[in-house]
mmCIF file of C-alpha atoms and ligand atoms in Angstrom:
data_model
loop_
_atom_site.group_PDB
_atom_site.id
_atom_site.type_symbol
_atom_site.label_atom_id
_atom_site.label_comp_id
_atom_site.label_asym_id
_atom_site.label_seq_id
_atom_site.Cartn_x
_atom_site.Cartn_y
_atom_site.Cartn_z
ATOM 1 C CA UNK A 142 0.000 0.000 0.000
ATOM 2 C CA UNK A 143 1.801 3.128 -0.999
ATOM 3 C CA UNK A 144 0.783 6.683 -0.470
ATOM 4 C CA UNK A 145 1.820 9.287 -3.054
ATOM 5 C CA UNK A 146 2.116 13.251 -2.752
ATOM 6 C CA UNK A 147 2.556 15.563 -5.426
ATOM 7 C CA UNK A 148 3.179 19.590 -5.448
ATOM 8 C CA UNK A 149 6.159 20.196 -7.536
ATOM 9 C CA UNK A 150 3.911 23.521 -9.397
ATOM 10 C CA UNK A 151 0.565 24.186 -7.957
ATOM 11 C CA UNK A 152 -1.894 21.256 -7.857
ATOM 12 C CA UNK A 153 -1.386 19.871 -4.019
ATOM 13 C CA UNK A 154 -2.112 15.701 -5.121
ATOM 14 C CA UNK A 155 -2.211 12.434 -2.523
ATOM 15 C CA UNK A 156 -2.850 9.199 -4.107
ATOM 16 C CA UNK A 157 -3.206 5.866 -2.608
ATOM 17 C CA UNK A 158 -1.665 3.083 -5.053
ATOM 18 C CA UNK A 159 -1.875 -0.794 -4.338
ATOM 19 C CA UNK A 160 -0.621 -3.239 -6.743
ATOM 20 C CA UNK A 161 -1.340 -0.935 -9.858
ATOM 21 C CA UNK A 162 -4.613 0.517 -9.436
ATOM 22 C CA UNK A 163 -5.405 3.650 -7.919
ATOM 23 C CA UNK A 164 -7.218 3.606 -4.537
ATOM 24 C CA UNK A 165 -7.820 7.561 -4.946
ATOM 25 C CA UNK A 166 -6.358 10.546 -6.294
ATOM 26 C CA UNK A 167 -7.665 13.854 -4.533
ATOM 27 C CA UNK A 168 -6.155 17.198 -6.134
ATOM 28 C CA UNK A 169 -5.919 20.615 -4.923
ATOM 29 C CA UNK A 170 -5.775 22.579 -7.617
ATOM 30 C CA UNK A 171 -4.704 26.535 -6.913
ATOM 31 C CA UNK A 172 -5.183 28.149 -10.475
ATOM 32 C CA UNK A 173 -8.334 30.513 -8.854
ATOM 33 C CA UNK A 174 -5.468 31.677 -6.810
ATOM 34 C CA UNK A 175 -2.887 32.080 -9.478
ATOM 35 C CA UNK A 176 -5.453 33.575 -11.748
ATOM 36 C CA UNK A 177 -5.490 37.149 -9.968
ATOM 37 C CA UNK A 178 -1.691 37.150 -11.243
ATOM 38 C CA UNK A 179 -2.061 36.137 -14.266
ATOM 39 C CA UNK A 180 0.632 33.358 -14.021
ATOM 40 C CA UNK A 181 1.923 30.737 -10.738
ATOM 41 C CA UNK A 182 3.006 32.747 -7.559
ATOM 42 C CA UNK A 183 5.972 30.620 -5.930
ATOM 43 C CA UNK A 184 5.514 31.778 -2.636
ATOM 44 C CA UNK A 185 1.890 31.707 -2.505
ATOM 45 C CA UNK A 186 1.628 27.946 -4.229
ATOM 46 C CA UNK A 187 3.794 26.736 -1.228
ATOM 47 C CA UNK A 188 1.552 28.017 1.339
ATOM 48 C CA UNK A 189 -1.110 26.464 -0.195
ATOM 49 C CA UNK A 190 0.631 23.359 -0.329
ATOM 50 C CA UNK A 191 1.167 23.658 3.233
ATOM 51 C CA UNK A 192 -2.132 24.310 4.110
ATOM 52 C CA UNK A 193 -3.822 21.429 1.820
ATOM 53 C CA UNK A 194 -1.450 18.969 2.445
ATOM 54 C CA UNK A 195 -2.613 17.381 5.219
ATOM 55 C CA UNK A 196 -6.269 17.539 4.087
ATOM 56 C CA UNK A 197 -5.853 16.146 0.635
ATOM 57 C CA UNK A 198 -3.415 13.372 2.262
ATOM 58 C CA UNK A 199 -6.044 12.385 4.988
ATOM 59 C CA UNK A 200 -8.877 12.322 2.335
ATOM 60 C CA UNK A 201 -6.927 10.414 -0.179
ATOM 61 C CA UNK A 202 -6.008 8.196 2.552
ATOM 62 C CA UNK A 203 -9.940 7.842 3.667
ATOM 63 C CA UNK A 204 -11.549 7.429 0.263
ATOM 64 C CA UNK A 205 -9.147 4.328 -0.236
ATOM 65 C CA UNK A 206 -10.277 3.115 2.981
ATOM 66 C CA UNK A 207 -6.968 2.993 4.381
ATOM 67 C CA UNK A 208 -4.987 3.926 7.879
ATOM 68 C CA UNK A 209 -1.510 5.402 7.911
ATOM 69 C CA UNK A 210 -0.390 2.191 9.859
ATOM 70 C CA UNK A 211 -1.387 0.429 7.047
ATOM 71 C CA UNK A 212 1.016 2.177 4.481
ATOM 72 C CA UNK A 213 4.302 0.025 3.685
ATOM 73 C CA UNK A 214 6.269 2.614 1.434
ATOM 74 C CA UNK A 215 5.534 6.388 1.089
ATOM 75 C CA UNK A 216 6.461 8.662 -2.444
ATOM 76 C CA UNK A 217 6.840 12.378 -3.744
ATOM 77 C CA UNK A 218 7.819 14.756 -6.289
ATOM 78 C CA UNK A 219 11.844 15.000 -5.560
ATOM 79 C CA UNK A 220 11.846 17.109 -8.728
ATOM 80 C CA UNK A 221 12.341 19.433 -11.438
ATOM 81 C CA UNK A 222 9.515 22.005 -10.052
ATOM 82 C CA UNK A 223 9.306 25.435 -7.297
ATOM 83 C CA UNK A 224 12.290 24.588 -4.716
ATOM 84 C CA UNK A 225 10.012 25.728 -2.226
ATOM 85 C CA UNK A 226 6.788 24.064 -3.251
ATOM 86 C CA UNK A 227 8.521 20.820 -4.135
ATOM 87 C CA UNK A 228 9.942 20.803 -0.393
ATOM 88 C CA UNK A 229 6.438 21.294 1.094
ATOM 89 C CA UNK A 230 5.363 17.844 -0.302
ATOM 90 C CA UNK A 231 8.937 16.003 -0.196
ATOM 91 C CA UNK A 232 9.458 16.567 3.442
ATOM 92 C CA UNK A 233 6.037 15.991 4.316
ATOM 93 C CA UNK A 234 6.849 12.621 2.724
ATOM 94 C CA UNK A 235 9.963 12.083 4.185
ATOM 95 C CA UNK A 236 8.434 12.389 7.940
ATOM 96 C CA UNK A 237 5.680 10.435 7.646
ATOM 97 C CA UNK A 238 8.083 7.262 6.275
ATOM 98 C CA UNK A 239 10.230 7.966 8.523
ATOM 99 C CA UNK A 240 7.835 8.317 11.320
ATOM 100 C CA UNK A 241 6.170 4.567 10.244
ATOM 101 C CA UNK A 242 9.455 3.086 10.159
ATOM 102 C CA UNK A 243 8.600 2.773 5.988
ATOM 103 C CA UNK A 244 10.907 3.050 2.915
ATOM 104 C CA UNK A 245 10.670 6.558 1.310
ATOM 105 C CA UNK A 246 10.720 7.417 -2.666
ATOM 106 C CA UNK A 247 12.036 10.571 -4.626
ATOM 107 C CA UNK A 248 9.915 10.353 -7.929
ATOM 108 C CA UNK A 249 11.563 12.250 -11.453
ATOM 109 C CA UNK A 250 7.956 14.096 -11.886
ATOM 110 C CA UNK A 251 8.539 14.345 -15.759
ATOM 111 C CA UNK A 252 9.018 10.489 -15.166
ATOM 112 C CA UNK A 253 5.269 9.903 -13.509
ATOM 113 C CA UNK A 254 4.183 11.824 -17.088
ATOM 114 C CA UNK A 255 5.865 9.971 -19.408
ATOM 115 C CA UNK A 256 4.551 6.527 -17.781
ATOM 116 C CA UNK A 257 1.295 8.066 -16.952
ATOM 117 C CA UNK A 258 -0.415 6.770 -20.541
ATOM 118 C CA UNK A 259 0.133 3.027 -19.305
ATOM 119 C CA UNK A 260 -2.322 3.698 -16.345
ATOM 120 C CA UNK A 261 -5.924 3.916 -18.073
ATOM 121 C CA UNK A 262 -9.737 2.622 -16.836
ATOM 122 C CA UNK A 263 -11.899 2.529 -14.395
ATOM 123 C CA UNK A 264 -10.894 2.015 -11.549
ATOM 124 C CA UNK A 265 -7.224 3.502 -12.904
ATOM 125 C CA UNK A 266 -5.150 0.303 -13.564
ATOM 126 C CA UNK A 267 -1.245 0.124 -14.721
ATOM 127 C CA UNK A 268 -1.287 -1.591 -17.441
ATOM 128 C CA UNK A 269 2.504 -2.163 -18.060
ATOM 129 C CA UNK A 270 1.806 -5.658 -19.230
ATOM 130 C CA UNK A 271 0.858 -3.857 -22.998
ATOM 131 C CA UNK A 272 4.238 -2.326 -22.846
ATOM 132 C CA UNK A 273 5.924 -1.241 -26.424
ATOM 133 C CA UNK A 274 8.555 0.419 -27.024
ATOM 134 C CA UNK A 275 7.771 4.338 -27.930
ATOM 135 C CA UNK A 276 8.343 7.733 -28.672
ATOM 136 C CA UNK A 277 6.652 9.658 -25.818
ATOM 137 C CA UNK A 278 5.514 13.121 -26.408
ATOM 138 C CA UNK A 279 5.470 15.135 -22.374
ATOM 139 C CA UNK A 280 3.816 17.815 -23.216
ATOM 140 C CA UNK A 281 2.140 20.372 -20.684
ATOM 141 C CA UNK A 282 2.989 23.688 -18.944
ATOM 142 C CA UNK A 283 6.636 23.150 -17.637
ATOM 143 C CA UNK A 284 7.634 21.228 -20.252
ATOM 144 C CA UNK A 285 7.884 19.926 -24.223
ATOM 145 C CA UNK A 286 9.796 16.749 -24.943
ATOM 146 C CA UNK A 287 10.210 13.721 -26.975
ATOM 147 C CA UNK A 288 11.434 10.999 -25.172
ATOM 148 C CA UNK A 289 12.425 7.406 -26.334
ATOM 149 C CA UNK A 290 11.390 4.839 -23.831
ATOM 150 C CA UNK A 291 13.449 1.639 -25.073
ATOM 151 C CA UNK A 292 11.941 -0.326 -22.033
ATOM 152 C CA UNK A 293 10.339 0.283 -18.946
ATOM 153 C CA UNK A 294 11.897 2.610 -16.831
ATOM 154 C CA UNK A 295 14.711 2.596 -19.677
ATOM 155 C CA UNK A 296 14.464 5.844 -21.344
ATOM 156 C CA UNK A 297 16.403 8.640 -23.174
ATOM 157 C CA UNK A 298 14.839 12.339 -24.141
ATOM 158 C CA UNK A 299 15.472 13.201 -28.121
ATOM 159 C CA UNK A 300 15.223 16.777 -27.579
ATOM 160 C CA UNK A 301 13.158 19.736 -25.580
ATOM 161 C CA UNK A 302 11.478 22.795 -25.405
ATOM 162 C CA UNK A 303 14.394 25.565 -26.245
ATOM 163 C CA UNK A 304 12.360 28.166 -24.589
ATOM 164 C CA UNK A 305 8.863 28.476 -24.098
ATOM 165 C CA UNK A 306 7.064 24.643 -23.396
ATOM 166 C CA UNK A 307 3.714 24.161 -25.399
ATOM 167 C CA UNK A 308 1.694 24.859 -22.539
ATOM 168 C CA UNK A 309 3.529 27.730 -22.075
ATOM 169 C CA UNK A 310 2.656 29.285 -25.386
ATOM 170 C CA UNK A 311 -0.775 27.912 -25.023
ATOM 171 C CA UNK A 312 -1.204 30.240 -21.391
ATOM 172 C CA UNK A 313 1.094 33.345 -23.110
ATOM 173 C CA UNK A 314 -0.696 33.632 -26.493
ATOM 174 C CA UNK A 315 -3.966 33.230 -24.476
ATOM 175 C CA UNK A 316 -3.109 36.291 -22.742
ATOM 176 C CA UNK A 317 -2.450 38.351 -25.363
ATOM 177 C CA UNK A 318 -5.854 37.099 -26.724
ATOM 178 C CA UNK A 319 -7.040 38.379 -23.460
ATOM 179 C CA UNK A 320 -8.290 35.340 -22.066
ATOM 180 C CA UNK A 321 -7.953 34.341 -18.544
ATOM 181 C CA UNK A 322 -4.976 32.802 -17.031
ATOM 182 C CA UNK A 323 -4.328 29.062 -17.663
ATOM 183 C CA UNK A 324 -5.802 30.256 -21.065
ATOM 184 C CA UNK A 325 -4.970 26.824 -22.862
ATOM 185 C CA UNK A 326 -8.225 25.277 -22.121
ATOM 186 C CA UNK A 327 -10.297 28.252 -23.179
ATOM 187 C CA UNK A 328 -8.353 28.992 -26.211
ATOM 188 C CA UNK A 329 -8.643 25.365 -27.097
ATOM 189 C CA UNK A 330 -12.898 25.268 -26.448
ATOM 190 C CA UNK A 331 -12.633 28.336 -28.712
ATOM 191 C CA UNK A 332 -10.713 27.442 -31.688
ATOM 192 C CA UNK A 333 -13.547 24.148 -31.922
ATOM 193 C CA UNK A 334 -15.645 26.913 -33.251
ATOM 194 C CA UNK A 335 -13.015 28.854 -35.352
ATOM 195 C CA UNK A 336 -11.076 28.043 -38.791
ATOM 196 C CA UNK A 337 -7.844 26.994 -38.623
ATOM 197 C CA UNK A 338 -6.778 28.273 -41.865
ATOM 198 C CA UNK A 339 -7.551 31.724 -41.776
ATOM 199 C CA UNK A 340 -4.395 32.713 -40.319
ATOM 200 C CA UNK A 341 -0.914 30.797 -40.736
ATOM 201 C CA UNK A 342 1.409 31.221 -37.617
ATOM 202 C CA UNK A 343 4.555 30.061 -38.047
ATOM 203 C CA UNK A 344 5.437 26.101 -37.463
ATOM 204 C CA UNK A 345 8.540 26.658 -35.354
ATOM 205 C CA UNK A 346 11.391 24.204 -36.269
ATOM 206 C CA UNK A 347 9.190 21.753 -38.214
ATOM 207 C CA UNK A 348 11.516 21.019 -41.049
ATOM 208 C CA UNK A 349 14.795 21.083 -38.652
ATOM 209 C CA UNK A 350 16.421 17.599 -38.985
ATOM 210 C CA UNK A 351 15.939 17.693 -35.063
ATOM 211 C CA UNK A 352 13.525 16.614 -31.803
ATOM 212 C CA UNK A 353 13.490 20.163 -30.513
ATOM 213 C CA UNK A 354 10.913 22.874 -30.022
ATOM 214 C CA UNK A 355 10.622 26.656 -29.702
ATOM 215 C CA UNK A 356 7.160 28.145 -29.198
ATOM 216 C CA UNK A 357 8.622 31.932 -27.987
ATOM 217 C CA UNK A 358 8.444 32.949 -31.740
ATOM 218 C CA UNK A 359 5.123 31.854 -32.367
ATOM 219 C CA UNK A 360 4.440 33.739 -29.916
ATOM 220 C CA UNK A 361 6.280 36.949 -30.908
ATOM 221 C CA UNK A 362 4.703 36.252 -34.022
ATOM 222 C CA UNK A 363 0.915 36.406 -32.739
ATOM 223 C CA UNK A 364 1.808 39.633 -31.104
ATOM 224 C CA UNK A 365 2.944 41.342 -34.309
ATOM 225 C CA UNK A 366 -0.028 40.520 -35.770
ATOM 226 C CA UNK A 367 -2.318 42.081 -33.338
ATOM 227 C CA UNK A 368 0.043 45.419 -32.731
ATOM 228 C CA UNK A 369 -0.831 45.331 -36.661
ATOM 229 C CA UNK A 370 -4.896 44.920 -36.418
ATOM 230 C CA UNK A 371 -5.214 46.236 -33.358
ATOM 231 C CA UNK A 372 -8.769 45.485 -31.602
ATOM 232 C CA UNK A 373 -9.206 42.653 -34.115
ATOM 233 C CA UNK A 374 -9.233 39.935 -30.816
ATOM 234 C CA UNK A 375 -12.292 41.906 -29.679
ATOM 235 C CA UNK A 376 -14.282 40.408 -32.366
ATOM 236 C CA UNK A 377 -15.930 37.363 -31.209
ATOM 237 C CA UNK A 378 -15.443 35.563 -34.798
ATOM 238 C CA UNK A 379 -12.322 37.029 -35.180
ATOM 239 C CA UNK A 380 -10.769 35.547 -31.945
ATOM 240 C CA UNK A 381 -11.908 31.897 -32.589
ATOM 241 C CA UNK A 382 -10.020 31.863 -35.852
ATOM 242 C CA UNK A 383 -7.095 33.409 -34.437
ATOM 243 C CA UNK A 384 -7.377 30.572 -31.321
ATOM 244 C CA UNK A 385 -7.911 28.005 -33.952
ATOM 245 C CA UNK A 386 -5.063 29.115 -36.182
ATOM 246 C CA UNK A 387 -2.624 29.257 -32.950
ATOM 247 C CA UNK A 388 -3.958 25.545 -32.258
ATOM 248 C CA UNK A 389 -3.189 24.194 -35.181
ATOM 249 C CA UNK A 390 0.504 25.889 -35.278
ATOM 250 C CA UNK A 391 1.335 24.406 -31.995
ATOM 251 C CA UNK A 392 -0.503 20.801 -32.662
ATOM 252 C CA UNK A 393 0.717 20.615 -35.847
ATOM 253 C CA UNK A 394 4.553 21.016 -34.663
ATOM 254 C CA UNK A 395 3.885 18.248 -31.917
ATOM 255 C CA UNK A 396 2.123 15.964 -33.924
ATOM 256 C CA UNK A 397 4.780 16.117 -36.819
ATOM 257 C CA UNK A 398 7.903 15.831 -35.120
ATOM 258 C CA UNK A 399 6.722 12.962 -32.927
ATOM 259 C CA UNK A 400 5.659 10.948 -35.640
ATOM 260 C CA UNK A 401 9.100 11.838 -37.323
ATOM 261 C CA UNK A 402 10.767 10.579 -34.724
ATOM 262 C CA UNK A 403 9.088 7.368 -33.586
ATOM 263 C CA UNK A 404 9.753 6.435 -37.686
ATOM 264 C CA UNK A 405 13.471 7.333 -37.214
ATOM 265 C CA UNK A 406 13.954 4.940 -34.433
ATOM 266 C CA UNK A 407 11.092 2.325 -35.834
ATOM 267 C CA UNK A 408 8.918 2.242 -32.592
ATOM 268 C CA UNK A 409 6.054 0.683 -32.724
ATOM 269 C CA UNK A 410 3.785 3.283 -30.352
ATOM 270 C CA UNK A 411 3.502 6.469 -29.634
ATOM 271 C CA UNK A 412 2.151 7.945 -26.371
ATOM 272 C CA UNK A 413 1.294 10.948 -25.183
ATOM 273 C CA UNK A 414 1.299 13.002 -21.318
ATOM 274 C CA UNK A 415 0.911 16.179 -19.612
ATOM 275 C CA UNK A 416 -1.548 18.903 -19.458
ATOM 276 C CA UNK A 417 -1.326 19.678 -22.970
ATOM 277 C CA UNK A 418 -2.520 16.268 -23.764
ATOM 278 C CA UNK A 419 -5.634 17.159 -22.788
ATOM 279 C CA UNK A 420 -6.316 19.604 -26.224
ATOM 280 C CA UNK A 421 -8.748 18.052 -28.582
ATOM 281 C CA UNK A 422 -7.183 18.660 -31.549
ATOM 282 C CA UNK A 423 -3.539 17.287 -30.540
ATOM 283 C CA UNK A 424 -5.479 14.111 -29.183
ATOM 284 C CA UNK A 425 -7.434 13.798 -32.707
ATOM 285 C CA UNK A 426 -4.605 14.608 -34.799
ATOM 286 C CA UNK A 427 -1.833 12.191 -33.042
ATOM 287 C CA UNK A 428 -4.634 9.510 -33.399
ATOM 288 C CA UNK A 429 -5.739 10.633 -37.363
ATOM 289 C CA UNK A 430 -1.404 10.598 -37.810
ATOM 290 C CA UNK A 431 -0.680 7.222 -35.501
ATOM 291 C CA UNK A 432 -3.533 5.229 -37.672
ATOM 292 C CA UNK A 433 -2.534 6.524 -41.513
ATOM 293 C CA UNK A 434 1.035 5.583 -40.112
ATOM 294 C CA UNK A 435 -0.098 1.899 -38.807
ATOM 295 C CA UNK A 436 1.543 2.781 -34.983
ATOM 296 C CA UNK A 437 -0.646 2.219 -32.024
ATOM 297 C CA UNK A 438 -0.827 5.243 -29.650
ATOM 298 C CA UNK A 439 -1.401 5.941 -25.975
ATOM 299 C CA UNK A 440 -3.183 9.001 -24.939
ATOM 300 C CA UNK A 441 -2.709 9.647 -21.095
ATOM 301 C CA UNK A 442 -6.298 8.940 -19.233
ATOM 302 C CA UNK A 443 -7.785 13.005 -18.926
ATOM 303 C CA UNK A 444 -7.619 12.384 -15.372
ATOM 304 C CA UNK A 445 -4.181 11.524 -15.242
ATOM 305 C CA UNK A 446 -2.541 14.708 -18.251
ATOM 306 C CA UNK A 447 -2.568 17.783 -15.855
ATOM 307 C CA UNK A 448 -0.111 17.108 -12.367
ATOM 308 C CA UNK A 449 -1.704 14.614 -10.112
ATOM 309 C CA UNK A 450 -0.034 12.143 -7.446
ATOM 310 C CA UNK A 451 -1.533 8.918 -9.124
ATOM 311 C CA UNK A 452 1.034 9.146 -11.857
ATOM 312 C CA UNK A 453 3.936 9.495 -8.935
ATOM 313 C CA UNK A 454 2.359 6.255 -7.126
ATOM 314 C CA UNK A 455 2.351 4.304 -10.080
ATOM 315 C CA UNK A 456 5.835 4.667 -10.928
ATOM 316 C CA UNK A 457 6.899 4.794 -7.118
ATOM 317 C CA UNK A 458 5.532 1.116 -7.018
ATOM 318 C CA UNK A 459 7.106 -0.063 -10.351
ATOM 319 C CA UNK A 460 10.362 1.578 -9.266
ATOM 320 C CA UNK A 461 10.079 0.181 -5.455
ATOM 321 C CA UNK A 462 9.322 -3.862 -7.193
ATOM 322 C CA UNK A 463 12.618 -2.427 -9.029
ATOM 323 C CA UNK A 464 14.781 -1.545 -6.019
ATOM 324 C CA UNK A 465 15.315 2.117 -7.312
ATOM 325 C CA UNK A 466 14.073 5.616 -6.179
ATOM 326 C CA UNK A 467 14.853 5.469 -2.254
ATOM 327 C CA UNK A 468 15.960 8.517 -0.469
ATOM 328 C CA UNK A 469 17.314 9.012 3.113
ATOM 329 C CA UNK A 470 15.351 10.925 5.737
ATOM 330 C CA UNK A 471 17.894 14.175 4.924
ATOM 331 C CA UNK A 472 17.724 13.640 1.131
ATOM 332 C CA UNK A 473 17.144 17.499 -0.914
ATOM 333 C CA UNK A 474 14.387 18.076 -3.431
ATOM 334 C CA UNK A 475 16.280 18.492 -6.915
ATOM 335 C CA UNK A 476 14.284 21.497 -8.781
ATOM 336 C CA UNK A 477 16.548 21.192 -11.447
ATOM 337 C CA UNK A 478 16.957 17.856 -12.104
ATOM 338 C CA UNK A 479 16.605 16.739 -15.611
ATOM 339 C CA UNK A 480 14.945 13.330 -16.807
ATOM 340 C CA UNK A 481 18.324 12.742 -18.300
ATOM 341 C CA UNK A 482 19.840 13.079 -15.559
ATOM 342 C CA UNK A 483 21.389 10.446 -12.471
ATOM 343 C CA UNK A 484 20.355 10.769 -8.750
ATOM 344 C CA UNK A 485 22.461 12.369 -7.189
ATOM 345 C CA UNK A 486 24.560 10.581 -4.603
ATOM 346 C CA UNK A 487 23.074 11.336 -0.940
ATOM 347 C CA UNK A 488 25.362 13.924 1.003
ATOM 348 C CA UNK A 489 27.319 12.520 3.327
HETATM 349 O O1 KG4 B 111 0.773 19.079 -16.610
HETATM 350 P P1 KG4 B 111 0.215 20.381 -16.144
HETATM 351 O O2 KG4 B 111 -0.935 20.367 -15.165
HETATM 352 O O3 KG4 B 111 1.274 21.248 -15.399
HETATM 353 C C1 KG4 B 111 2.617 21.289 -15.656
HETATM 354 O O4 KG4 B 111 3.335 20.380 -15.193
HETATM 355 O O5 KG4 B 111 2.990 22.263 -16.348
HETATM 356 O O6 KG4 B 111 -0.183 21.228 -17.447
HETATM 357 C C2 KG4 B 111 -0.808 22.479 -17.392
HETATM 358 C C3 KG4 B 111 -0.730 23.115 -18.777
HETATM 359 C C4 KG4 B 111 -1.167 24.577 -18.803
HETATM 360 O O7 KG4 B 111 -0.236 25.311 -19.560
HETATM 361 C C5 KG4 B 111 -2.505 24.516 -19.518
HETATM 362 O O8 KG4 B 111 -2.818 25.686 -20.238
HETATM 363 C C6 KG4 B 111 -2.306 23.345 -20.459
HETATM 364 O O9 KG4 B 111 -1.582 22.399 -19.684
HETATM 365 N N1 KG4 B 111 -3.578 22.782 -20.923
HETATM 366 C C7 KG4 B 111 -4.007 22.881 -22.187
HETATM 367 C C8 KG4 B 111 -5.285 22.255 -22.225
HETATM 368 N N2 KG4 B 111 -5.564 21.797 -20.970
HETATM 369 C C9 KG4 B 111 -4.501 22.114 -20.189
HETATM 370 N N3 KG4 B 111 -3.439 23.435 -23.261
HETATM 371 C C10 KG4 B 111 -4.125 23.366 -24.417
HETATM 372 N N4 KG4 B 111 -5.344 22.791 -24.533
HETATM 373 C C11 KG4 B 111 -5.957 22.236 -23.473
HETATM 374 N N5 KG4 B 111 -7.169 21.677 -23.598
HETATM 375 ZN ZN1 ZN B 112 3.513 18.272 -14.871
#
């Protein structure tokens, strides 16, 4: 029985995870907060994780029917994420194993992501027994990366975001759209009633012989357009084909270089994971592209694309049966630490 806790940005997650399937996963999430600033507040996400903690652990911990004394290994976020707001959650962790006498886990949190598309149903049940190797597309508001997973929990990223992550330019253009902060829902519900192909934004990087992004000239690019018709977002029509046309810029850039790369390296699946994930045209355009190109596809569950501590307790419990992942009561969060990246060795 493994409890999982999640606030490396600002959605304060506990999940309850036994033998694959999740018991619950209760999330906090802050954006109301956030909203007023038009963006994530560091300081004020960690007090929120402070104060929600315990209440989202104890009601994750009660909807799976389950006592504290009951828990055999406890997980968290170790990293990347807010230094501060990854600390609320990892210590929190860190005491309660160490007050049960339990093993504790440091989980890579774009790791929980890219694994999260193997957890689907209802109840939520790993599923790593359909395993294939793939070209995983982690796509949200932190981060933009293709990753090649040659085997479970063997993986290797292709390339990344080189400045703004999808989700990023998603929330940015919406503002300048003047839509409400996280725009990239709205400006998604939007462009469903807008045509795509009344403006062309630039595809950023599409032809380069490479696995990287850049979304900070799209963006650039939006904004010249609308210092040049100035007033034109105003228009009700107007903006849905502009939110459509940005769409299909940013979609159309995922969706390409994914299935580039997946026929580079011959894998037979493609999956998809973060926040982003949830946009309906990225989900019906990887699965138009993945049948036309004969791969099989795996769309993280809705529940389980925007930050939640499910995803953490699933791969906490693969990695446990694996012998990997355990910190020491005085182990650091690592806000930097890339997926690449080794653990680093505990201090002494
Ligand atoms: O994974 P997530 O909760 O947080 C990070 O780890 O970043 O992803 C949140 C991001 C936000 O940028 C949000 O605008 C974006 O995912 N997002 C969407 C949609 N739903 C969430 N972007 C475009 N279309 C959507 N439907
Ligand atoms: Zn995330």
């Amino acid at each position: 029985m493994l409890l999982a806790l999640e606030t490396s940005c600002d959605e304060t997650s506990a999940a309850v995870v036994h033998d694959g399937v999740v018991r619950s996963n209760v999330v906090a999430s802050q954006i109301k907060l956030h909203a007023e600033y038009g963006g994530v507040v560091p300081e004020l996400a960690t007090r929120e994780h402070l104060l929600n903690l315990l209440p989202v652990a104890r009601a994750a911990l009660a909807q799976a029917g389950v006592t504290t004394a009951e828990l055999d290994v406890i997980a968290a976020t170790r990293g990347p994420g807010l230094p501060a707001a990854l600390r609320a959650g990892f210590t929190a962790a860190q005491a309660l194993a160490f007050a049960l006498g339990r093993p504790c886990l440091g989980i890579h949190h774009h790791e929980a992501h890219l694994y999260s598309p193997w957890t689907a149903g209802d109840p939520l049940r790993a599923d790593f027994g359909a395993f294939q190797p793939n070209v995983s597309l982690v796509v949200s508001g932190g981060h933009t990366m293709l990753v090649h997973v040659r085997a479970e929990l063997e993986h290797e990223v292709l390339g990344a975001t080189l400045d703004d992550a999808a989700g990023e330019a998603f929330d940015k253009i919406s503002k300048l759209l003047g839509l409400p902060y996280p725009g990239g829902p709205l400006l998604d519900r939007l462009a469903e009633e807008g045509r795509a192909d009344v403006h062309s934004f630039p595809r950023p990087l599409l032809h380069e012989p490479n696995d990287e992004f850049s979304f900070s000239g799209l963006k650039t690019s939006v904004r010249v357009f609308l210092d040049r018709h100035p007033g034109l977002a105003e228009d009700p029509v107007a903006l849905r084909d502009l939110c459509a046309g940005v769409r299909a810029a940013i979609v159309e850039t995922l969706v390409t270089k994914t299935l580039r790369a997946a026929r580079r390296l011959q894998v037979p699946c493609i999956t998809a994971s973060g926040g982003v994930t949830c946009n309906r045209a990225l989900r019906r355009e990887l699965t138009a592209a993945c049948q036309r190109a004969g791969l099989q596809l795996r769309l993280a569950d809705p529940a389980l694309c925007t930050d939640n501590a499910a995803m953490v307790g699933i791969l906490a419990e693969r990695k446990h049966r694996h012998g990997q992942g355990l910190v020491e009561v005085d182990a650091e969060p690592i806000p930097g630490w890339e997926l690449n990246g080794a653990i680093p060795a505990p201090r002494l």
